[in-house]
Amino acid sequence: MAFQQSDYHISVMSRDELQIAVDWANTEGWNPGLDDAASFYAADPQGFLIGRLDNRPIATISAVKYGDSFGFVGLYIVEKSHRQKGYGIQIWNRALEYLKGRNVGLDGVVAQQENYKKSGFKLAHRNIRFAGLSRKSSPVSANMVSLSSLDFGDLCGYDRQFFPERRECFLKAWINQPDCHALGIVENGKLSGYGVIRACRTGYKIGPLNAEDKDLAIELFNALTSRVPPGSALYLDTPEPNARAIDVARLNGMEPSFETARMYTGSFPDIALDKVFGITTFELG
């Protein structure tokens, strides 16, 4: 592959430029949330790169740092007319350099698995996106509360078992974004599950959906979907190893529509995947 030597520059995105990446993600068919850019940027303002050719954006990538040990790559997009010209690998390498020394994860399209392996990524598991329609609302448990009413430190502590590092800045923005509903289940004074549903370019996505067991996950699913109009398009991204998550999707009439490969450069994180019924987002983990 011959790298082009034109006036190509890679820089950290501004908050406004991040919207370019999110818009391109929509063009790729990834159906981002209406307000994703603000929450993404809150996670790590230095973790979003843009490549410009003759001062025109042609490539994007996110490389977000979490805590001291983990990073996540997403939004890796090169404008179609500039693919296979070396611009993508340059911004890719810059992203990995930013995350050097960390275990790095990504949710990549299956067709790119072999390319990611060349950069040291190993397949951990598949993720399956289920699609369906919201149904008529059902009774909501009295234990269901708004996440904003809970102690944020308790939420962060609970979330830690589902993610390789703490992610306070992202989480605060995520549960308070416009066009979303964020709910938790409290049992005996303790959080036993929580979930978020947000408006997307098409329909609504549920993510995360984390709970101590399948019954609680179903309660959360029902409570979240009761907040959107019946007949709305719904999406739930499930980790394939959690068969109970797939059961929740199928019980609600959802069918597989897309899949990704969760991969890591280091050891697979010790997280409670059996309690992850819906992944937060393919872009940021």
Short mmCIF file of C-alpha atoms in Angstrom, two decimals:
data_model
loop_
_atom_site.label_atom_id
_atom_site.label_comp_id
_atom_site.label_asym_id
_atom_site.label_seq_id
_atom_site.Cartn_x
_atom_site.Cartn_y
_atom_site.Cartn_z
CA MET A 1 0.00 0.00 0.00
CA ALA A 2 1.46 3.35 -1.01
CA PHE A 3 0.82 6.08 1.54
CA GLN A 4 -0.30 9.40 0.13
CA GLN A 5 1.93 12.34 1.00
CA SER A 6 -0.62 15.10 0.45
CA ASP A 7 -1.40 17.74 3.05
CA TYR A 8 -2.83 15.29 5.61
CA HIS A 9 -2.92 16.33 9.26
CA ILE A 10 -4.26 14.54 12.35
CA SER A 11 -5.40 16.53 15.36
CA VAL A 12 -7.54 16.25 18.48
CA MET A 13 -11.18 17.02 17.73
CA SER A 14 -13.01 19.94 19.23
CA ARG A 15 -16.43 19.28 20.75
CA ASP A 16 -18.08 20.61 17.57
CA GLU A 17 -15.92 18.40 15.35
CA LEU A 18 -17.02 15.31 17.25
CA GLN A 19 -20.43 15.80 15.70
CA ILE A 20 -18.80 15.06 12.32
CA ALA A 21 -17.80 11.59 13.54
CA VAL A 22 -21.26 10.91 14.94
CA ASP A 23 -22.90 12.03 11.70
CA TRP A 24 -20.58 9.78 9.72
CA ALA A 25 -21.46 6.90 12.06
CA ASN A 26 -25.07 7.44 11.10
CA THR A 27 -24.14 7.34 7.41
CA GLU A 28 -22.41 4.00 8.06
CA GLY A 29 -25.71 2.67 9.42
CA TRP A 30 -24.66 2.55 13.08
CA ASN A 31 -27.66 4.61 14.23
CA PRO A 32 -26.07 6.77 16.97
CA GLY A 33 -28.05 8.50 19.69
CA LEU A 34 -29.32 12.02 19.14
CA ASP A 35 -27.12 13.35 21.94
CA ASP A 36 -24.19 10.94 21.88
CA ALA A 37 -21.55 13.55 21.04
CA ALA A 38 -21.86 15.41 24.34
CA SER A 39 -21.63 12.25 26.46
CA PHE A 40 -18.75 10.86 24.41
CA TYR A 41 -16.78 14.08 24.73
CA ALA A 42 -17.29 14.13 28.50
CA ALA A 43 -15.54 10.75 28.75
CA ASP A 44 -12.19 12.07 27.48
CA PRO A 45 -11.94 15.39 25.60
CA GLN A 46 -8.47 14.42 24.31
CA GLY A 47 -9.62 11.04 23.03
CA PHE A 48 -11.10 11.96 19.66
CA LEU A 49 -8.97 12.44 16.55
CA ILE A 50 -9.76 13.84 13.13
CA GLY A 51 -7.71 13.53 9.95
CA ARG A 52 -7.88 16.40 7.46
CA LEU A 53 -6.68 16.30 3.86
CA ASP A 54 -6.13 19.76 2.43
CA ASN A 55 -8.07 20.99 5.48
CA ARG A 56 -11.10 18.79 4.74
CA PRO A 57 -12.16 16.06 7.22
CA ILE A 58 -11.66 12.58 5.76
CA ALA A 59 -11.04 10.33 8.81
CA THR A 60 -12.11 10.02 12.44
CA ILE A 61 -11.40 7.76 15.40
CA SER A 62 -12.03 7.72 19.15
CA ALA A 63 -9.43 6.50 21.64
CA VAL A 64 -10.92 7.07 25.06
CA LYS A 65 -8.97 6.60 28.28
CA TYR A 66 -10.72 5.13 31.31
CA GLY A 67 -8.95 5.23 34.66
CA ASP A 68 -5.27 4.24 34.61
CA SER A 69 -5.43 0.95 32.76
CA PHE A 70 -8.12 0.76 30.07
CA GLY A 71 -8.90 2.39 26.74
CA PHE A 72 -11.52 1.90 24.06
CA VAL A 73 -11.37 2.55 20.31
CA GLY A 74 -14.39 3.42 18.19
CA LEU A 75 -15.77 5.76 15.55
CA TYR A 76 -13.03 4.56 13.19
CA ILE A 77 -14.28 5.88 9.88
CA VAL A 78 -12.55 6.95 6.67
CA GLU A 79 -14.52 8.75 3.99
CA LYS A 80 -15.23 6.19 1.25
CA SER A 81 -13.37 8.00 -1.52
CA HIS A 82 -10.19 8.01 0.60
CA ARG A 83 -10.12 4.41 1.79
CA GLN A 84 -7.22 2.10 0.95
CA LYS A 85 -4.87 5.08 0.61
CA GLY A 86 -3.07 4.90 3.94
CA TYR A 87 -4.96 7.67 5.73
CA GLY A 88 -6.88 5.28 7.95
CA ILE A 89 -3.85 3.40 9.25
CA GLN A 90 -2.17 6.67 10.16
CA ILE A 91 -5.01 7.87 12.38
CA TRP A 92 -5.39 4.31 13.74
CA ASN A 93 -1.74 4.24 14.78
CA ARG A 94 -2.04 7.67 16.38
CA ALA A 95 -5.02 6.45 18.42
CA LEU A 96 -3.16 3.37 19.66
CA GLU A 97 -0.15 5.51 20.54
CA TYR A 98 -2.42 7.66 22.73
CA LEU A 99 -3.59 4.51 24.54
CA LYS A 100 -0.12 2.93 24.79
CA GLY A 101 0.41 0.88 27.94
CA ARG A 102 -3.29 0.19 28.47
CA ASN A 103 -5.48 -2.78 27.73
CA VAL A 104 -7.50 -1.56 24.74
CA GLY A 105 -10.93 -2.79 23.71
CA LEU A 106 -13.12 -2.29 20.67
CA ASP A 107 -16.36 -3.48 19.13
CA GLY A 108 -15.48 -3.95 15.49
CA VAL A 109 -17.45 -5.12 12.51
CA VAL A 110 -16.80 -8.79 11.88
CA ALA A 111 -15.24 -8.16 8.46
CA GLN A 112 -12.39 -6.23 10.11
CA GLN A 113 -11.47 -8.87 12.70
CA GLU A 114 -8.38 -10.04 10.86
CA ASN A 115 -7.09 -6.49 10.46
CA TYR A 116 -7.55 -5.83 14.16
CA LYS A 117 -5.69 -9.02 15.00
CA LYS A 118 -2.69 -7.62 13.12
CA SER A 119 -2.66 -4.78 15.66
CA GLY A 120 -2.64 -7.21 18.56
CA PHE A 121 -6.37 -7.47 19.30
CA LYS A 122 -7.82 -10.83 20.35
CA LEU A 123 -11.45 -11.89 20.01
CA ALA A 124 -13.24 -12.10 23.35
CA HIS A 125 -16.82 -12.66 22.18
CA ARG A 126 -19.48 -11.62 19.72
CA ASN A 127 -22.08 -8.97 20.45
CA ILE A 128 -25.50 -9.28 18.84
CA ARG A 129 -27.74 -6.31 18.17
CA PHE A 130 -31.39 -7.23 18.49
CA ALA A 131 -34.10 -5.12 16.90
CA GLY A 132 -37.81 -5.00 17.57
CA LEU A 133 -40.74 -2.76 18.39
CA SER A 134 -41.85 -1.36 21.72
CA ARG A 135 -45.07 -2.78 23.08
CA LYS A 136 -47.93 -1.42 25.14
CA SER A 137 -46.64 -0.32 28.54
CA SER A 138 -46.92 -2.73 31.47
CA PRO A 139 -47.06 -2.12 35.24
CA VAL A 140 -43.77 -0.85 36.67
CA SER A 141 -42.28 -2.18 39.91
CA ALA A 142 -42.53 0.06 42.96
CA ASN A 143 -38.78 -0.49 43.40
CA MET A 144 -38.06 1.33 40.13
CA VAL A 145 -36.46 4.76 40.63
CA SER A 146 -34.86 7.45 38.54
CA LEU A 147 -31.08 7.11 38.58
CA SER A 148 -30.78 10.83 39.21
CA SER A 149 -32.44 10.28 42.61
CA LEU A 150 -29.70 7.90 43.76
CA ASP A 151 -26.30 8.66 45.23
CA PHE A 152 -24.03 8.95 42.20
CA GLY A 153 -21.16 7.31 44.06
CA ASP A 154 -23.32 4.25 44.67
CA LEU A 155 -24.16 4.05 40.97
CA CYS A 156 -20.48 4.32 40.01
CA GLY A 157 -19.59 1.60 42.47
CA TYR A 158 -22.28 -0.68 41.11
CA ASP A 159 -21.30 0.03 37.51
CA ARG A 160 -17.69 -0.95 38.21
CA GLN A 161 -18.49 -4.68 38.13
CA PHE A 162 -19.65 -4.34 34.51
CA PHE A 163 -16.79 -2.28 33.06
CA PRO A 164 -12.99 -2.69 33.21
CA GLU A 165 -12.42 0.73 34.82
CA ARG A 166 -14.35 3.52 36.52
CA ARG A 167 -16.08 5.90 34.09
CA GLU A 168 -17.62 8.62 36.25
CA CYS A 169 -17.45 11.51 33.77
CA PHE A 170 -19.03 9.51 30.99
CA LEU A 171 -21.66 7.95 33.25
CA LYS A 172 -22.80 11.29 34.67
CA ALA A 173 -23.28 12.70 31.18
CA TRP A 174 -24.89 9.50 29.87
CA ILE A 175 -27.66 9.23 32.47
CA ASN A 176 -28.46 12.95 32.29
CA GLN A 177 -28.50 13.43 28.52
CA PRO A 178 -31.60 14.84 26.82
CA ASP A 179 -34.00 12.44 25.14
CA CYS A 180 -33.23 9.59 27.54
CA HIS A 181 -34.65 7.81 30.55
CA ALA A 182 -32.33 6.32 33.18
CA LEU A 183 -33.84 3.95 35.75
CA GLY A 184 -32.65 1.69 38.54
CA ILE A 185 -34.10 -1.03 40.75
CA VAL A 186 -33.45 -0.74 44.49
CA GLU A 187 -33.92 -3.79 46.70
CA ASN A 188 -33.34 -3.68 50.45
CA GLY A 189 -31.73 -0.31 50.07
CA LYS A 190 -29.23 -1.48 47.44
CA LEU A 191 -29.07 -1.00 43.69
CA SER A 192 -29.80 -4.31 41.95
CA GLY A 193 -29.86 -3.17 38.34
CA TYR A 194 -30.02 -0.15 36.11
CA GLY A 195 -30.61 0.81 32.50
CA VAL A 196 -30.82 3.69 30.07
CA ILE A 197 -32.95 4.13 26.97
CA ARG A 198 -32.08 6.96 24.59
CA ALA A 199 -33.49 8.38 21.39
CA CYS A 200 -31.43 7.57 18.30
CA ARG A 201 -31.54 8.66 14.68
CA THR A 202 -33.95 5.76 14.25
CA GLY A 203 -35.97 4.60 17.25
CA TYR A 204 -34.44 3.97 20.66
CA LYS A 205 -31.50 2.02 22.05
CA ILE A 206 -31.34 0.43 25.48
CA GLY A 207 -27.86 0.52 26.95
CA PRO A 208 -26.55 -0.19 29.38
CA LEU A 209 -28.89 -2.79 30.83
CA ASN A 210 -27.17 -4.35 33.84
CA ALA A 211 -28.92 -6.40 36.49
CA GLU A 212 -28.37 -9.07 39.11
CA ASP A 213 -30.62 -11.57 37.35
CA LYS A 214 -32.84 -12.09 34.34
CA ASP A 215 -36.10 -11.21 36.11
CA LEU A 216 -34.73 -7.83 37.16
CA ALA A 217 -33.43 -7.24 33.65
CA ILE A 218 -36.92 -7.91 32.28
CA GLU A 219 -38.44 -5.50 34.80
CA LEU A 220 -35.98 -2.82 33.74
CA PHE A 221 -36.55 -3.53 30.05
CA ASN A 222 -40.30 -3.16 30.52
CA ALA A 223 -39.97 0.01 32.57
CA LEU A 224 -37.60 1.63 30.06
CA THR A 225 -39.66 0.73 27.01
CA SER A 226 -42.83 1.97 28.71
CA ARG A 227 -41.30 5.46 28.47
CA VAL A 228 -41.38 5.48 24.65
CA PRO A 229 -44.35 5.40 22.26
CA PRO A 230 -45.73 1.92 21.47
CA GLY A 231 -44.54 0.69 18.09
CA SER A 232 -41.21 2.53 18.30
CA ALA A 233 -38.14 0.80 16.87
CA LEU A 234 -36.03 -0.70 19.69
CA TYR A 235 -32.44 -1.92 19.76
CA LEU A 236 -30.57 -3.92 22.40
CA ASP A 237 -26.89 -4.89 22.06
CA THR A 238 -26.28 -8.16 23.89
CA PRO A 239 -23.02 -9.99 24.67
CA GLU A 240 -23.44 -13.42 23.09
CA PRO A 241 -21.95 -15.36 26.05
CA ASN A 242 -24.84 -14.18 28.23
CA ALA A 243 -27.62 -16.50 27.05
CA ARG A 244 -30.06 -14.86 29.47
CA ALA A 245 -29.56 -11.51 27.73
CA ILE A 246 -30.49 -13.10 24.44
CA ASP A 247 -33.56 -14.60 26.15
CA VAL A 248 -34.65 -11.13 27.30
CA ALA A 249 -34.42 -9.84 23.74
CA ARG A 250 -36.29 -12.78 22.22
CA LEU A 251 -39.00 -12.72 24.91
CA ASN A 252 -39.72 -9.19 23.74
CA GLY A 253 -40.07 -10.20 20.11
CA MET A 254 -36.66 -8.90 19.03
CA GLU A 255 -34.53 -10.46 16.29
CA PRO A 256 -30.81 -10.27 15.47
CA SER A 257 -29.98 -7.44 13.05
CA PHE A 258 -26.23 -6.81 13.36
CA GLU A 259 -23.17 -8.08 15.18
CA THR A 260 -19.75 -6.91 16.29
CA ALA A 261 -16.60 -8.52 17.63
CA ARG A 262 -15.50 -7.47 21.13
CA MET A 263 -11.72 -7.60 21.11
CA TYR A 264 -8.92 -6.64 23.52
CA THR A 265 -5.17 -6.16 23.22
CA GLY A 266 -4.53 -7.51 26.72
CA SER A 267 -6.17 -10.06 28.97
CA PHE A 268 -9.94 -10.21 28.90
CA PRO A 269 -11.29 -8.01 31.73
CA ASP A 270 -12.80 -9.71 34.76
CA ILE A 271 -16.28 -8.24 34.50
CA ALA A 272 -19.67 -9.70 35.37
CA LEU A 273 -20.66 -10.46 31.78
CA ASP A 274 -23.45 -12.73 33.03
CA LYS A 275 -25.13 -9.61 34.44
CA VAL A 276 -24.65 -7.49 31.31
CA PHE A 277 -27.95 -7.68 29.44
CA GLY A 278 -27.27 -4.66 27.23
CA ILE A 279 -23.93 -3.10 26.29
CA THR A 280 -23.74 0.66 26.80
CA THR A 281 -22.51 1.56 23.33
CA PHE A 282 -20.38 -0.04 20.63
CA GLU A 283 -18.49 3.24 20.25
CA LEU A 284 -17.25 3.71 23.84
CA GLY A 285 -17.72 0.29 25.41
#
